[in-house]
CSV table of C-alpha atoms in Angstrom, one decimal:
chain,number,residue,atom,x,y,z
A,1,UNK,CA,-19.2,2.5,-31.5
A,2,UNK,CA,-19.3,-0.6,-29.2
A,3,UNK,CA,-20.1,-3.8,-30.5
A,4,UNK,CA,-22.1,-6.6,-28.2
A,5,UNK,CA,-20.7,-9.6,-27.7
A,6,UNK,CA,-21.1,-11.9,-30.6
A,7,UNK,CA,-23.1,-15.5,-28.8
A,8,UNK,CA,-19.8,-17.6,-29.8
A,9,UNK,CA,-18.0,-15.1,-27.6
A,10,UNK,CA,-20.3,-15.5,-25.0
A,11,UNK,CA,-20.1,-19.2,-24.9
A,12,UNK,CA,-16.8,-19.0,-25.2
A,13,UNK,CA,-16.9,-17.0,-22.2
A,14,UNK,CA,-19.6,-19.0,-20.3
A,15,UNK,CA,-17.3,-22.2,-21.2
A,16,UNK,CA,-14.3,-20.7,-19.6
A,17,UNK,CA,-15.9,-19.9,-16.4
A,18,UNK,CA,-17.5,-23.5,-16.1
A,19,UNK,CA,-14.5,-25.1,-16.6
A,20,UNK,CA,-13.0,-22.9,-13.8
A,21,UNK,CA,-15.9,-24.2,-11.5
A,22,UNK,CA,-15.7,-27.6,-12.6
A,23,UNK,CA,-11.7,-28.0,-11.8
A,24,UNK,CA,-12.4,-26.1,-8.7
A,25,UNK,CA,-15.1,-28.5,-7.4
A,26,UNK,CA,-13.0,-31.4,-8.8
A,27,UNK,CA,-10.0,-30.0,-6.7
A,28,UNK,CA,-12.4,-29.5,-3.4
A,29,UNK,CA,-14.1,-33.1,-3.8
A,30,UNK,CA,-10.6,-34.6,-4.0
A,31,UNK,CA,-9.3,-32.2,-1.4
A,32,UNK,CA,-12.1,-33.2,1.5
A,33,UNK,CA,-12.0,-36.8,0.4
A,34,UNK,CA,-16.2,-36.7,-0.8
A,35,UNK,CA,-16.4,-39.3,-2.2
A,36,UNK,CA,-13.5,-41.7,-0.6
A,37,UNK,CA,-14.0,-43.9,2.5
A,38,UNK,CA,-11.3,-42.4,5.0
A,39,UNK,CA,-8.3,-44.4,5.1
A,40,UNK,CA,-4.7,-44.2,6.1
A,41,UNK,CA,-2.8,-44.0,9.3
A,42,UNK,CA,-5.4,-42.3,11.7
A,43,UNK,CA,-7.4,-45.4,10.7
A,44,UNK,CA,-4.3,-48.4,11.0
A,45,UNK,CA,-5.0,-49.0,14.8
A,46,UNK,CA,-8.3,-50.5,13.3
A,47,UNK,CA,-6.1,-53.1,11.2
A,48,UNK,CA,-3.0,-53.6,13.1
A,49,UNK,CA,-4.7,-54.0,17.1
A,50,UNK,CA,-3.6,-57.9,16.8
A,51,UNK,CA,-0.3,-57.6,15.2
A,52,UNK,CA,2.2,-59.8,15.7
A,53,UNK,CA,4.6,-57.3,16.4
A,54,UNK,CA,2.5,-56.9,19.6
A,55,UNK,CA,1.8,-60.7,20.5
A,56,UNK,CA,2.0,-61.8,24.0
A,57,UNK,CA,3.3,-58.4,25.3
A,58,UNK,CA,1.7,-56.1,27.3
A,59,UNK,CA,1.2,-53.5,24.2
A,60,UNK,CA,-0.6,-55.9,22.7
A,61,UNK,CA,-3.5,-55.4,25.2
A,62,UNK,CA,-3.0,-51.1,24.8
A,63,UNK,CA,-3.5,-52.0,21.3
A,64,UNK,CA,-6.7,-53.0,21.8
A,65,UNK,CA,-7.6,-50.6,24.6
A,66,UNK,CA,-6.9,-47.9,22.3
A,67,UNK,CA,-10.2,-49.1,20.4
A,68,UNK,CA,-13.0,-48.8,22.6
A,69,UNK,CA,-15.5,-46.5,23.2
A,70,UNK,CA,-15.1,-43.2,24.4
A,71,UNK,CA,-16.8,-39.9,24.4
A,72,UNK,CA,-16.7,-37.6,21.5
A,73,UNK,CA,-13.7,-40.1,20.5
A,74,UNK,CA,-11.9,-37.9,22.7
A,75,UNK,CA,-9.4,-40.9,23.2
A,76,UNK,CA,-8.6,-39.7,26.9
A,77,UNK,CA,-6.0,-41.9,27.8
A,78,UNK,CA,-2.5,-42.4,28.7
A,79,UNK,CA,-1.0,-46.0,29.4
A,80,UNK,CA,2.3,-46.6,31.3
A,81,UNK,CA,3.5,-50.1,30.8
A,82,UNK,CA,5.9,-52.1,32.6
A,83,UNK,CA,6.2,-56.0,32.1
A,84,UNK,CA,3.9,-57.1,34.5
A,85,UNK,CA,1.4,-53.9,35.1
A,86,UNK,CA,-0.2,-51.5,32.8
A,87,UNK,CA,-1.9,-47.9,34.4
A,88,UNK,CA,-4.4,-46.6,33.4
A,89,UNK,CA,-4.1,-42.7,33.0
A,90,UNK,CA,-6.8,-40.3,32.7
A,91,UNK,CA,-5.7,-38.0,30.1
A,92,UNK,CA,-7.5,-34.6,31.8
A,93,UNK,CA,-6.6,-32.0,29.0
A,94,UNK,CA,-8.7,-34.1,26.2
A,95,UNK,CA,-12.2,-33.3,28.6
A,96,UNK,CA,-15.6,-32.1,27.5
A,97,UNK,CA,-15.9,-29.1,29.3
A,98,UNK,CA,-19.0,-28.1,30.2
A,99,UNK,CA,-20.5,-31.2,28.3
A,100,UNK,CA,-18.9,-33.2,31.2
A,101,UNK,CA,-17.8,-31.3,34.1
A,102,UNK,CA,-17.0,-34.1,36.8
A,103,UNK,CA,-14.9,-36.7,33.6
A,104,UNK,CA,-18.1,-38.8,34.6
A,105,UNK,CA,-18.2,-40.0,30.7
A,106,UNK,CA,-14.4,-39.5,30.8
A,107,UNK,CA,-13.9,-42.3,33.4
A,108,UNK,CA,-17.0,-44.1,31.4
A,109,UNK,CA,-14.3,-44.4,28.2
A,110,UNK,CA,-11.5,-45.8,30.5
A,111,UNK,CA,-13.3,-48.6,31.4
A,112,UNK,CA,-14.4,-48.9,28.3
A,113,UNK,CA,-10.7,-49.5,27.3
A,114,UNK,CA,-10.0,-51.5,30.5
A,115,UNK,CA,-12.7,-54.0,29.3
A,116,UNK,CA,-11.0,-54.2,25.6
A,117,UNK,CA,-7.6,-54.9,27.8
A,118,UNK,CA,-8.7,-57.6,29.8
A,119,UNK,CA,-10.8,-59.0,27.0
A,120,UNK,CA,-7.4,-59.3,25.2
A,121,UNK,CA,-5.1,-60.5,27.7
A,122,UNK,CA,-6.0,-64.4,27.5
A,123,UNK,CA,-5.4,-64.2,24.1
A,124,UNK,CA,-1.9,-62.9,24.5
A,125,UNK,CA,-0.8,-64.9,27.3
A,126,UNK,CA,-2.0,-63.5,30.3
A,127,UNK,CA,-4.1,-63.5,33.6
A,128,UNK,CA,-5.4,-60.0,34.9
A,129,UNK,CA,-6.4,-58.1,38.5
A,130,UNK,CA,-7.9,-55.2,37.7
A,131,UNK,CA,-7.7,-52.4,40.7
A,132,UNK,CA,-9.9,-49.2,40.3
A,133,UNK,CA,-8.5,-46.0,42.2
A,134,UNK,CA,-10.7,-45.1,45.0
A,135,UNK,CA,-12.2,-41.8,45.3
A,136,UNK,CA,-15.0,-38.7,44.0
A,137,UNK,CA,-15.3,-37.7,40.7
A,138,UNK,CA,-16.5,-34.4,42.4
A,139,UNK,CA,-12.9,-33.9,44.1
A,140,UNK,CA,-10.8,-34.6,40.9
A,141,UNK,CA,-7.9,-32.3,39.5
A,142,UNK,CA,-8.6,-31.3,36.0
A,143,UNK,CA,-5.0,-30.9,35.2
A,144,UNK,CA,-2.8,-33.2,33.7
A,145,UNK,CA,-2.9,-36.5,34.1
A,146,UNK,CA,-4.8,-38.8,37.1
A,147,UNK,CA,-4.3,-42.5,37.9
A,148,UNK,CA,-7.5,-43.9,37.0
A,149,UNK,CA,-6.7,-47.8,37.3
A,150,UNK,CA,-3.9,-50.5,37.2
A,151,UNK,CA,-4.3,-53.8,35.6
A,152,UNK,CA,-1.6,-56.2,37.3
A,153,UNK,CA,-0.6,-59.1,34.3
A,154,UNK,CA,0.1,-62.7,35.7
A,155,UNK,CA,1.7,-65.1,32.7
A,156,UNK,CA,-1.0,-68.0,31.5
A,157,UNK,CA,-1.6,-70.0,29.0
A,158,UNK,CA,-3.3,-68.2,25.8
A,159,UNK,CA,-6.8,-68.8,25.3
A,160,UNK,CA,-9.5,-66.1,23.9
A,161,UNK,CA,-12.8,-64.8,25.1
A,162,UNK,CA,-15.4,-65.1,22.5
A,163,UNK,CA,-16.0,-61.3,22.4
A,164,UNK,CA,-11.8,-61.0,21.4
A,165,UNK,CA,-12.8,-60.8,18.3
A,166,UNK,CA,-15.7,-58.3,17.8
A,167,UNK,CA,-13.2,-55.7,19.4
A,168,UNK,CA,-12.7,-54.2,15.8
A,169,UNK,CA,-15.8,-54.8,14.9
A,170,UNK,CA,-17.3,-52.4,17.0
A,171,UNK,CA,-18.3,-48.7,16.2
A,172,UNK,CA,-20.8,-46.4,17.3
A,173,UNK,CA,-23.5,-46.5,14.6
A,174,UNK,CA,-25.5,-43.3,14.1
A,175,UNK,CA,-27.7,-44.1,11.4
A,176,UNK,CA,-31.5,-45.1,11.7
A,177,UNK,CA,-32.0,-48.2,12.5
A,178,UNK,CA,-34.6,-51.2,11.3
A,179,UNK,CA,-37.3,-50.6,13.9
A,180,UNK,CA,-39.7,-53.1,12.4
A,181,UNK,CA,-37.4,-56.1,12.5
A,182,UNK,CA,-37.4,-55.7,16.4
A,183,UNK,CA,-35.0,-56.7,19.0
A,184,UNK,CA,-33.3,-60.3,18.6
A,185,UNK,CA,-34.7,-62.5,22.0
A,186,UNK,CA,-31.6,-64.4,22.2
A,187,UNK,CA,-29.3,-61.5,22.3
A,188,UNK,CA,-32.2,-59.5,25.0
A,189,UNK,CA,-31.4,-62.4,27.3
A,190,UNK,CA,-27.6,-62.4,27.2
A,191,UNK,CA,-27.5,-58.3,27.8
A,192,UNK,CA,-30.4,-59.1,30.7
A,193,UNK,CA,-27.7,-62.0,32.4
A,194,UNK,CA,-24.8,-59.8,32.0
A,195,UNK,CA,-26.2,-57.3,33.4
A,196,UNK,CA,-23.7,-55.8,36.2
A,197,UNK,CA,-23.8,-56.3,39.7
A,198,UNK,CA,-24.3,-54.7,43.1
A,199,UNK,CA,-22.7,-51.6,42.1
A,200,UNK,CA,-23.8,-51.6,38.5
A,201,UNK,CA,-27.7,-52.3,36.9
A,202,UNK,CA,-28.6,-52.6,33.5
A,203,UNK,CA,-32.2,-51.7,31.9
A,204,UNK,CA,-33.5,-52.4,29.2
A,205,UNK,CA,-36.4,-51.0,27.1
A,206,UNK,CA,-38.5,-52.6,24.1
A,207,UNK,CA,-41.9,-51.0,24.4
A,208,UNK,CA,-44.7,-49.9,26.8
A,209,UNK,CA,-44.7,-46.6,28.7
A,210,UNK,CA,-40.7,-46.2,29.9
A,211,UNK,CA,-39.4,-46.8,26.8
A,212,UNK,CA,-42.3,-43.6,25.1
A,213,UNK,CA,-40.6,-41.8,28.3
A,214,UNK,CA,-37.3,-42.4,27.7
A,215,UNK,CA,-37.1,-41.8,24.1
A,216,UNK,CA,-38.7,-38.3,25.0
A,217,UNK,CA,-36.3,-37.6,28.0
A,218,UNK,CA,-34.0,-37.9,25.4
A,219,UNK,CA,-35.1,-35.7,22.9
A,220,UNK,CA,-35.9,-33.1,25.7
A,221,UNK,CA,-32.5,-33.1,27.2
A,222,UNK,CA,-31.0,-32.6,23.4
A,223,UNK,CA,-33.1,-29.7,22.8
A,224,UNK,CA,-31.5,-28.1,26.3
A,225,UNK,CA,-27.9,-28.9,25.4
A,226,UNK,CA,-28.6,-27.1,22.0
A,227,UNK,CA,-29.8,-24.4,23.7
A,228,UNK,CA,-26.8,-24.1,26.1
A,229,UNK,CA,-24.0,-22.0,24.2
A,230,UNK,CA,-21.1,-23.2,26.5
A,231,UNK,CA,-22.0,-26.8,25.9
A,232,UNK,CA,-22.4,-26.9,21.9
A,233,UNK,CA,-19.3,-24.9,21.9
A,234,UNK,CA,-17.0,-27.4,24.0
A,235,UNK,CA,-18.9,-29.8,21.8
A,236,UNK,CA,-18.2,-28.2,18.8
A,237,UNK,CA,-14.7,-28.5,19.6
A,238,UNK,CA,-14.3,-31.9,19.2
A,239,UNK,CA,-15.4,-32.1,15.4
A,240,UNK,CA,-12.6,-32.3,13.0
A,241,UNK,CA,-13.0,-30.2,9.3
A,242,UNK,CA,-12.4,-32.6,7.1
A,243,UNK,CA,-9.0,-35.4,6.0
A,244,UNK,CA,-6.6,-32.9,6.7
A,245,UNK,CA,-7.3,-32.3,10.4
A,246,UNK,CA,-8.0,-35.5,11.0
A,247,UNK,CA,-4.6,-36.3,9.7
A,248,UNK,CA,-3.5,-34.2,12.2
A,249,UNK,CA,-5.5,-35.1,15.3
A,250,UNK,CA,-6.3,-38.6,14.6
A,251,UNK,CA,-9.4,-38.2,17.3
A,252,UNK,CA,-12.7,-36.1,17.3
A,253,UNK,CA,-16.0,-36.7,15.6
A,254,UNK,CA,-16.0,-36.7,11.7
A,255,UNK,CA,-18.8,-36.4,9.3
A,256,UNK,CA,-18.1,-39.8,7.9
A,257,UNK,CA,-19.2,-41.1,11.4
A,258,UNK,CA,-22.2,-39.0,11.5
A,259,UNK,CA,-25.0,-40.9,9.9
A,260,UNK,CA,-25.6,-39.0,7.5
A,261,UNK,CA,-26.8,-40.3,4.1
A,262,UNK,CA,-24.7,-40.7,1.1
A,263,UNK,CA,-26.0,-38.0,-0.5
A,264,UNK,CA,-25.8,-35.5,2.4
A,265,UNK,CA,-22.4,-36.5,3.4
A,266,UNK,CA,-21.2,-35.8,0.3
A,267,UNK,CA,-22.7,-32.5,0.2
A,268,UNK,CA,-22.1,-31.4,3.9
A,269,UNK,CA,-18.1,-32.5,3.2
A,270,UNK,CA,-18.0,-30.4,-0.1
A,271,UNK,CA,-19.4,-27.5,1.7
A,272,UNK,CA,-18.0,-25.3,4.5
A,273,UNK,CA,-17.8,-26.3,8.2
A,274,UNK,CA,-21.4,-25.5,9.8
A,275,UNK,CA,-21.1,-23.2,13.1
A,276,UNK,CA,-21.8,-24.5,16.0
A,277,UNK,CA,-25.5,-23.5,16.5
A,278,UNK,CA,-26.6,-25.2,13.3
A,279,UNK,CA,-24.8,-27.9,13.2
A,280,UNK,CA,-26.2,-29.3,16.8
A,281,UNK,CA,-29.3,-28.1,15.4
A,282,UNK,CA,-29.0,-30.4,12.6
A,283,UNK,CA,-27.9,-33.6,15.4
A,284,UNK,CA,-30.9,-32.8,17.5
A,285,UNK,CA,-33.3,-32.9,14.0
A,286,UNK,CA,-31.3,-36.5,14.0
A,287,UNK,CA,-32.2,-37.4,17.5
A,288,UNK,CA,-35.3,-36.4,16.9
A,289,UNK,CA,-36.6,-38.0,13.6
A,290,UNK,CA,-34.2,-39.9,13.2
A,291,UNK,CA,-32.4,-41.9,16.2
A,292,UNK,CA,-35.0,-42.0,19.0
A,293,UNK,CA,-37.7,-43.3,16.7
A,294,UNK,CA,-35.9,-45.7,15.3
A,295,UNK,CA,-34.4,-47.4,18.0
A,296,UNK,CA,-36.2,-51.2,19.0
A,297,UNK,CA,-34.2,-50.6,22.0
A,298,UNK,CA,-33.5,-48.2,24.7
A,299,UNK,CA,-31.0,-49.4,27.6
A,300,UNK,CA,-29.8,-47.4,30.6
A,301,UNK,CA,-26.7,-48.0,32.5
A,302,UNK,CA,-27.0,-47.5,36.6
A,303,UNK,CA,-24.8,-47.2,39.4
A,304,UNK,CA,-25.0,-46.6,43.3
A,305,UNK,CA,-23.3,-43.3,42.8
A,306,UNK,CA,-22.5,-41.1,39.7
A,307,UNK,CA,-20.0,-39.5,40.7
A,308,UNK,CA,-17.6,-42.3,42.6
A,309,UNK,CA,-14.7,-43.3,40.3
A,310,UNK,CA,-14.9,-47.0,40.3
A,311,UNK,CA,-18.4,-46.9,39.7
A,312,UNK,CA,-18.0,-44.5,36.5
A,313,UNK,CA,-15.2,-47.2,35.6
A,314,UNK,CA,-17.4,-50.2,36.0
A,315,UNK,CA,-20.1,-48.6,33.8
A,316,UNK,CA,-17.5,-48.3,31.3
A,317,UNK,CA,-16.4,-51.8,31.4
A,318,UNK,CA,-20.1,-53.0,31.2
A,319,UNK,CA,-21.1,-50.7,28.0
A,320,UNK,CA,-18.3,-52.0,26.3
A,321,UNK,CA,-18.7,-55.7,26.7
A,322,UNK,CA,-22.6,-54.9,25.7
A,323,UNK,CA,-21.8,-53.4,23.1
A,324,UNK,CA,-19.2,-55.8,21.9
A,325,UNK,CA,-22.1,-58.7,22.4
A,326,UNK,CA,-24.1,-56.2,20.5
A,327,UNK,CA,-21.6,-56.6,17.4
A,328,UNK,CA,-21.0,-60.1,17.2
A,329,UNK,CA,-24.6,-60.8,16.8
A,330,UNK,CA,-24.6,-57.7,13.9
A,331,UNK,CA,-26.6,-55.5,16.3
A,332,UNK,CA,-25.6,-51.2,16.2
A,333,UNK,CA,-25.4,-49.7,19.5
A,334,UNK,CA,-25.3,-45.7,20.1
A,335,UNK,CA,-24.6,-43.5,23.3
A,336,UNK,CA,-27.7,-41.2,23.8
A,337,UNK,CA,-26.8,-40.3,27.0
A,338,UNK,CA,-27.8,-36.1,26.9
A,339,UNK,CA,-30.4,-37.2,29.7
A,340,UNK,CA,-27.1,-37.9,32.3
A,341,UNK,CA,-25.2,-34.5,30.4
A,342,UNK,CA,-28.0,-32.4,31.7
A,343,UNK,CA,-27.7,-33.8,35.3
A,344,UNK,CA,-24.3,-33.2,35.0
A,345,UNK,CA,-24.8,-29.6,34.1
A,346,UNK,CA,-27.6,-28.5,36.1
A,347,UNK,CA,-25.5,-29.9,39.0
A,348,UNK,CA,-22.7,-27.8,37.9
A,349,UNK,CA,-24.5,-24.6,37.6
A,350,UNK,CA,-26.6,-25.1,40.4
A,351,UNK,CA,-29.8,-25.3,39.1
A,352,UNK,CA,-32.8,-27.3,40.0
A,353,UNK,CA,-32.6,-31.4,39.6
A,354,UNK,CA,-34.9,-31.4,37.0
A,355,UNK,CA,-33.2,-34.0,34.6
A,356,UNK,CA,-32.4,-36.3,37.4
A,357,UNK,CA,-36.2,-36.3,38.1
A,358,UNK,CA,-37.1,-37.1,34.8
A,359,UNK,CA,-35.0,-39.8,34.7
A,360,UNK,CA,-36.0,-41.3,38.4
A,361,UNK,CA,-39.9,-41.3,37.0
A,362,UNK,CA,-38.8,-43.6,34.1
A,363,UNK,CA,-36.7,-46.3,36.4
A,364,UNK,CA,-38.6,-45.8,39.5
A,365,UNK,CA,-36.1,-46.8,42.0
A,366,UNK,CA,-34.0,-43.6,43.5
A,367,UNK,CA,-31.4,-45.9,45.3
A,368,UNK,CA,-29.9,-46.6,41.5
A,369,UNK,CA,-28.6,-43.5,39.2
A,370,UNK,CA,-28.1,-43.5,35.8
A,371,UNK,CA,-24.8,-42.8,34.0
A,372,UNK,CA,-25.1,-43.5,30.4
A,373,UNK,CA,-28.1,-44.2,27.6
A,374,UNK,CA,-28.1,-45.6,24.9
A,375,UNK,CA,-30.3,-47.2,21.4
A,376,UNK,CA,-29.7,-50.5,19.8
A,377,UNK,CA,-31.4,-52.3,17.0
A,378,UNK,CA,-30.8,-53.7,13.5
A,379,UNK,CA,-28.6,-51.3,11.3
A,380,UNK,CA,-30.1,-49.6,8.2
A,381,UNK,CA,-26.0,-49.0,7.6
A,382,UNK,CA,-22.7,-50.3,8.2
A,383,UNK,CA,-21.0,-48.2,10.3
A,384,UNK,CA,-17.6,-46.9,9.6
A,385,UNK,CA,-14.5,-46.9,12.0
A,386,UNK,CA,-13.2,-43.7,13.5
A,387,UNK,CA,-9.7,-42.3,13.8
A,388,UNK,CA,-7.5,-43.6,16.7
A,389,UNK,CA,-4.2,-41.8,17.8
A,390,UNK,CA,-1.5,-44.9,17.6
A,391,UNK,CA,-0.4,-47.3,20.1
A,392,UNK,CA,3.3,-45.5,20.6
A,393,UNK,CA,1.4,-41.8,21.0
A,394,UNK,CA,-0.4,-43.4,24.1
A,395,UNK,CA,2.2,-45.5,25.8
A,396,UNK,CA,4.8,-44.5,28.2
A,397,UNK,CA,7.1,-47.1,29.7
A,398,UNK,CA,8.5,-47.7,32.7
């Protein structure tokens, strides 16, 4: 005859296996880093962008560069030094895809890192030209690597731009912001005067009916990208599975970065990696309830032409010194530029011009385009730094 299990056999049992699952989730929480604020090498260049070792030497301003912003922290960048001239090299193979199919937001991150350089030159010793290479985004090879710009160094005596400093402090912050606390007057005016120039406009948003249309251009041009396979997966690509891959990469978009609260980072980073489909599904809930309503201000960057290189590099050069303002007055910034992505893709399948319209009926002015959009306001949340490949993985010399 077979005798049930006595209860201090089935405890014993139940015991056994709850231990199991307890060191297991106590081996996975350690493994993906849950509850640890990422750290280590990917996240040095954060630390070590004004080293000595790098004083007053043209690495010193790559060190810097490396640290702007650029899309999906795809770090697309190359820089070949000599002692009196750095280029600028567009790094083609780390591109967006379908997400951006002329480097329009590629050539947006170079200048980006061109600002960062020239902000730091002074400070190490020395004078700069900058000269942008001439030409169509539209008629670019998507193959290797392209000369994007060249920043000729002329010695001088070290001095720093105020914004030197807020170069680490910078980071794209994709939490909600304080919406009720407004938009600081003081800083408003320093982003209206600095505001570009006859190739380059700035606009900026507060309240009243542009702002209502932007914020919903934005949310309608999110829900399209989600709905576009090719783009969420060349998206998709970009996002790194937790310490390990990072590790490996040292670029991409991690969850830490993501905005997400303490509690749902920590689950979303025990868990599996979400697909594709759900996990833009979960960044357009974000834009939707989360970053667009939020924002006390909406801020579109212009130029003459899109798709003309210098242009796209000027843009980038303008949204980082904005958003370096932004920091040194304690101010987030975020990219929400799927309103330009769309134009970019209906361009590139051939479709109807229907996201450049939407944006023309919020600016009004046709003769000016606009290449990037973004949200600022008070933060809710500090913003943590991403992972940057190293100085020496980006440098060639000559």
């Amino acid at each position: 005859m077979t005798r049930s299990p006595t209860r201090r056999r089935f405890l014993q049992a139940a015991g056994g296996i709850t231990l199991l699952a307890v060191g297991g989730a106590i081996w996975r929480a350690h493994d993906r880093e849950v509850f640890v604020t990422p750290s280590g090498a990917p996240y040095d260049p954060w630390t070590l962008w004004n080293s000595s070792e790098y004083k007053n030497t043209p690495v010193a301003l790559v060190a810097a560069g490396i640290l702007a912003s650029n899309p999906h922290n795809t770090q697309p960048w190359i820089f070949r030094l000599s002692d009196k001239q750095i280029d600028i090299l567009a790094d083609t193979s780390r591109n967006l895809g379908s997400f951006d199919p002329y480097l329009r937001e590629m050539h947006i991150g170079l200048g980006c890192a061109i600002e960062n350089m020239v902000l730091a030159a002074p400070a190490n010793g020395y004078g700069t030209e900058v000269l942008f290479e001439e030409g169509s985004l539209l008629e670019i090879e998507k193959s290797g690597l392209v000369h994007a710009a060249t920043i000729r160094l002329v010695d001088m005596q070290d001095r720093a731009d105020p914004l030197y400093d807020a170069i680490p402090l910078r980071h794209t912050n994709r939490y909600a912001y304080d919406r009720e606390r407004g938009f600081p007057e003081d800083l408003l005016r320093r982003l209206t005067a600095a505001s570009g120039n006859e190739y380059v406009a700035l606009s900026l948003f507060t309240e009243g009916e542009a702002f209502d249309a932007l914020g919903r251009a934005i949310i309608e041009a999110t829900e399209e990208i989600v709905a576009d396979h090719a783009m969420i997966e060349d998206s998709h690509a970009w996002f790194r599975d937790g310490p390990d891959e990072m590790e490996k990469e040292r670029s991409g978009l991690a969850l830490d970065t993501a905005g997400l609260s303490p509690a749902l980072l920590a689950a979303a980073k025990f868990l599996p990696a979400l697909p594709a489909e759900q996990s833009h599904a979960a960044w357009l809930g974000q834009t939707r309830d989360s970053h667009v309503p939020s924002a006390a201000l909406l801020g579109v960057i212009s130029v003459r032409n899109r798709y003309d290189r210098p242009q796209s590099l000027a843009a980038g050069r303008l949204w980082q010194r904005i958003h370096l303002e932004a920091s040194a007055a304690s101010i987030a910034m975020h990219p929400l530029n799927q309103p330009v992505e769309t134009i970019d893709r209906e361009r590139e399948l051939g479709k109807e011009a229907k996201s450049e319209a939407r944006l023309t009926a919020i600016t009004k002015d046709a003769s000016w385009q606009p290449t990037f959009v973004f949200r600022a306001g008070y933060p809710t949340r500090s913003a943590l730094a991403s992972a940057r490949r190293s100085v020496e993985t980006v440098t060639e010399k000559t």
